[in-house]
Amino acid sequence: MADAKETGTGAETAAHPIARSHSDLAESTHLAEPRPAHWYYKSFKIAGKELWYASPKIQLLMVALVCFLCPGMYNALGGLGGGGQIDPTVQDHASTALYSVFAVVAFFSGSFANKLGVKATLAIGGLGYCIYSASFLCYNHTQNVGFVIFAGAFLGLCAGLLWTAQGAIMMAYPPEQSKGRYISWFWIIFNLGAVIGSLIPLGQNINNTGGTVTDGTYVGFIVLMLVGAALTFFLVNADKVIRDDGSKVIIMKNPTWQSEIIGLWQCISFSPWVVLLFPMFFASNIFYTYQQNGLNLAHFDIRARSLNNLLYWLAQIFGAVIFGYALDFPKIRRSMRAKISFVALFCLTFIIWGGGYAWQKQQVSRAVSSDPSFEAQKVDWTDPKYLGPMFLYIFYGFYDAVWQTCIYWYMGALSNSGRRTANMAGFYKGLQSAGAAIFWRLDGIHVEYNTLFAVTWAVCAGALLIASPIIFTKIQDTTDLETDLKYSDEKPEDVVPTAALNDKHVEV
């Protein structure tokens, strides 16, 4: 990074050593490090850019495609409200089971990812999505609630592994100065899955003003999710990845189950103040419950819900691009970018949710909107009153992407270590899922939508206040190599190019 580069004479550098990340050290040589002779290191060019299969960009693309086809399609299905059903109760029960299991598994899944490798972890993680969609297809014909709940719980196990491995890749593979862009690239591809997935129910139900989606909608989701699960077998593990500058990802070379369980504690003990981010982790998925069921399902017919769903995920792409690139803006120091992004997120919390309050307080009660006779009164896209809540739903999508982009960037700014970011991603997804499980349960016991809205807004605002000390005091302009190597069995020569180690002007 430009602000972490050495300036002045060698004597000044010796007297005042500057913290350097391993990407900065590699950059300082300005030399291309020869890559090993293997097919996945053979270069090719796309639009004039040199790439190779085991590069961070290609691996991020592969993971993004997996998430495009698995969680992306899951989001498209969930965005319909009630999993495409008129009555959201069965989906509420499945989501409670899903996120309850997800919360437990994800909290420890960093250890699995570090021990098994990201490839195996993602392969296991991709299995549950098609089964989940198949359970709703089965429910359409058999009303088998137990199978839907089982599928939700099994998906919780799989998703905990998949998202932890994905988080480690997205935070540890990029160089420090590119993490915001990598996050935004992932979010674009991932949410394109939800966008394209949203076109399936929109096309299937364009003339359907009823409440339940067609069988063809579920079949389409099942096929795409199966393809996504198969793609995981084409990834490489973190120890094979080499960046453009020749540096490598910091991992544990010889992990054991014992070392990785201990690693969970080491991650917290090394920086105990990170627990202040936990409320933000907890809040990062709770808004889906109100938005999908309390707004979209409760007040719109099936085709309007399908269109809202499409626009919501498109808005997420724009939110991720704008904030992802802004977080990497090179002319502002990283610590200052963190503060500016946090203030922007805080303002959006009150502007967008304040607009949501103005709309929600005018709506009918849950009992009225849940009555089957109210179905004919739900808003269609041809109604004059459709435009206002449509834009509100778009802004909710934008906000959700900004929240998650910022969280991933904050975690990535605290460490470049693949091992530590895997554990951080596990903590993040575990607490995120605990929050989601609680809020889906609140919806499952039919808490009033006004109450659900108020609690969601309050938790988001409170989480930001609690996290503010970390954002303002702990995110530095760079993370030095010594810090990243702590609690790892790797040494500088394992991750920094030889030319950089031999540079006499480099402090390691």
PDB file of C-alpha atoms in Angstrom, residues 35-36 38-44 51-60 62 173 234-244 247 249:
ATOM      1  CA  ARG A  35       5.713 -19.704 -10.400  1.00  0.00           C
ATOM      2  CA  PRO A  36       6.106 -23.485 -10.014  1.00  0.00           C
ATOM      3  CA  HIS A  38       2.185 -26.961 -12.809  1.00  0.00           C
ATOM      4  CA  TRP A  39      -0.863 -26.628 -15.046  1.00  0.00           C
ATOM      5  CA  TYR A  40      -2.725 -24.411 -12.610  1.00  0.00           C
ATOM      6  CA  TYR A  41       0.152 -21.879 -12.664  1.00  0.00           C
ATOM      7  CA  LYS A  42       0.268 -21.615 -16.470  1.00  0.00           C
ATOM      8  CA  SER A  43      -0.741 -18.104 -17.424  1.00  0.00           C
ATOM      9  CA  PHE A  44      -3.340 -16.946 -19.921  1.00  0.00           C
ATOM     10  CA  LEU A  51      -4.231 -14.809 -14.997  1.00  0.00           C
ATOM     11  CA  TRP A  52      -3.634 -18.386 -13.880  1.00  0.00           C
ATOM     12  CA  TYR A  53      -6.003 -20.952 -12.423  1.00  0.00           C
ATOM     13  CA  ALA A  54      -4.517 -20.896  -8.896  1.00  0.00           C
ATOM     14  CA  SER A  55      -4.606 -17.086  -8.705  1.00  0.00           C
ATOM     15  CA  PRO A  56      -6.810 -15.254  -6.180  1.00  0.00           C
ATOM     16  CA  LYS A  57      -8.980 -13.774  -8.945  1.00  0.00           C
ATOM     17  CA  ILE A  58      -9.808 -17.111 -10.586  1.00  0.00           C
ATOM     18  CA  GLN A  59     -10.379 -18.855  -7.260  1.00  0.00           C
ATOM     19  CA  LEU A  60     -12.630 -16.031  -6.107  1.00  0.00           C
ATOM     20  CA  MET A  62     -14.981 -20.087  -8.820  1.00  0.00           C
ATOM     21  CA  TYR A 173      -6.645 -14.265  -0.760  1.00  0.00           C
ATOM     22  CA  PHE A 234     -12.767 -27.713  -9.386  1.00  0.00           C
ATOM     23  CA  LEU A 235     -11.255 -25.431  -6.720  1.00  0.00           C
ATOM     24  CA  VAL A 236      -7.691 -25.591  -5.383  1.00  0.00           C
ATOM     25  CA  ASN A 237      -6.746 -25.335  -1.716  1.00  0.00           C
ATOM     26  CA  ALA A 238      -5.269 -22.203  -0.160  1.00  0.00           C
ATOM     27  CA  ASP A 239      -1.714 -23.573  -0.041  1.00  0.00           C
ATOM     28  CA  LYS A 240      -1.674 -23.683  -3.867  1.00  0.00           C
ATOM     29  CA  VAL A 241      -2.750 -20.058  -4.389  1.00  0.00           C
ATOM     30  CA  ILE A 242      -0.109 -17.541  -5.476  1.00  0.00           C
ATOM     31  CA  ARG A 243      -0.864 -13.817  -5.783  1.00  0.00           C
ATOM     32  CA  ASP A 244       0.219 -11.525  -8.611  1.00  0.00           C
ATOM     33  CA  SER A 247       3.211 -13.851  -2.125  1.00  0.00           C
ATOM     34  CA  VAL A 249      -1.745 -17.132   1.703  1.00  0.00           C
TER      35      VAL A 249
END
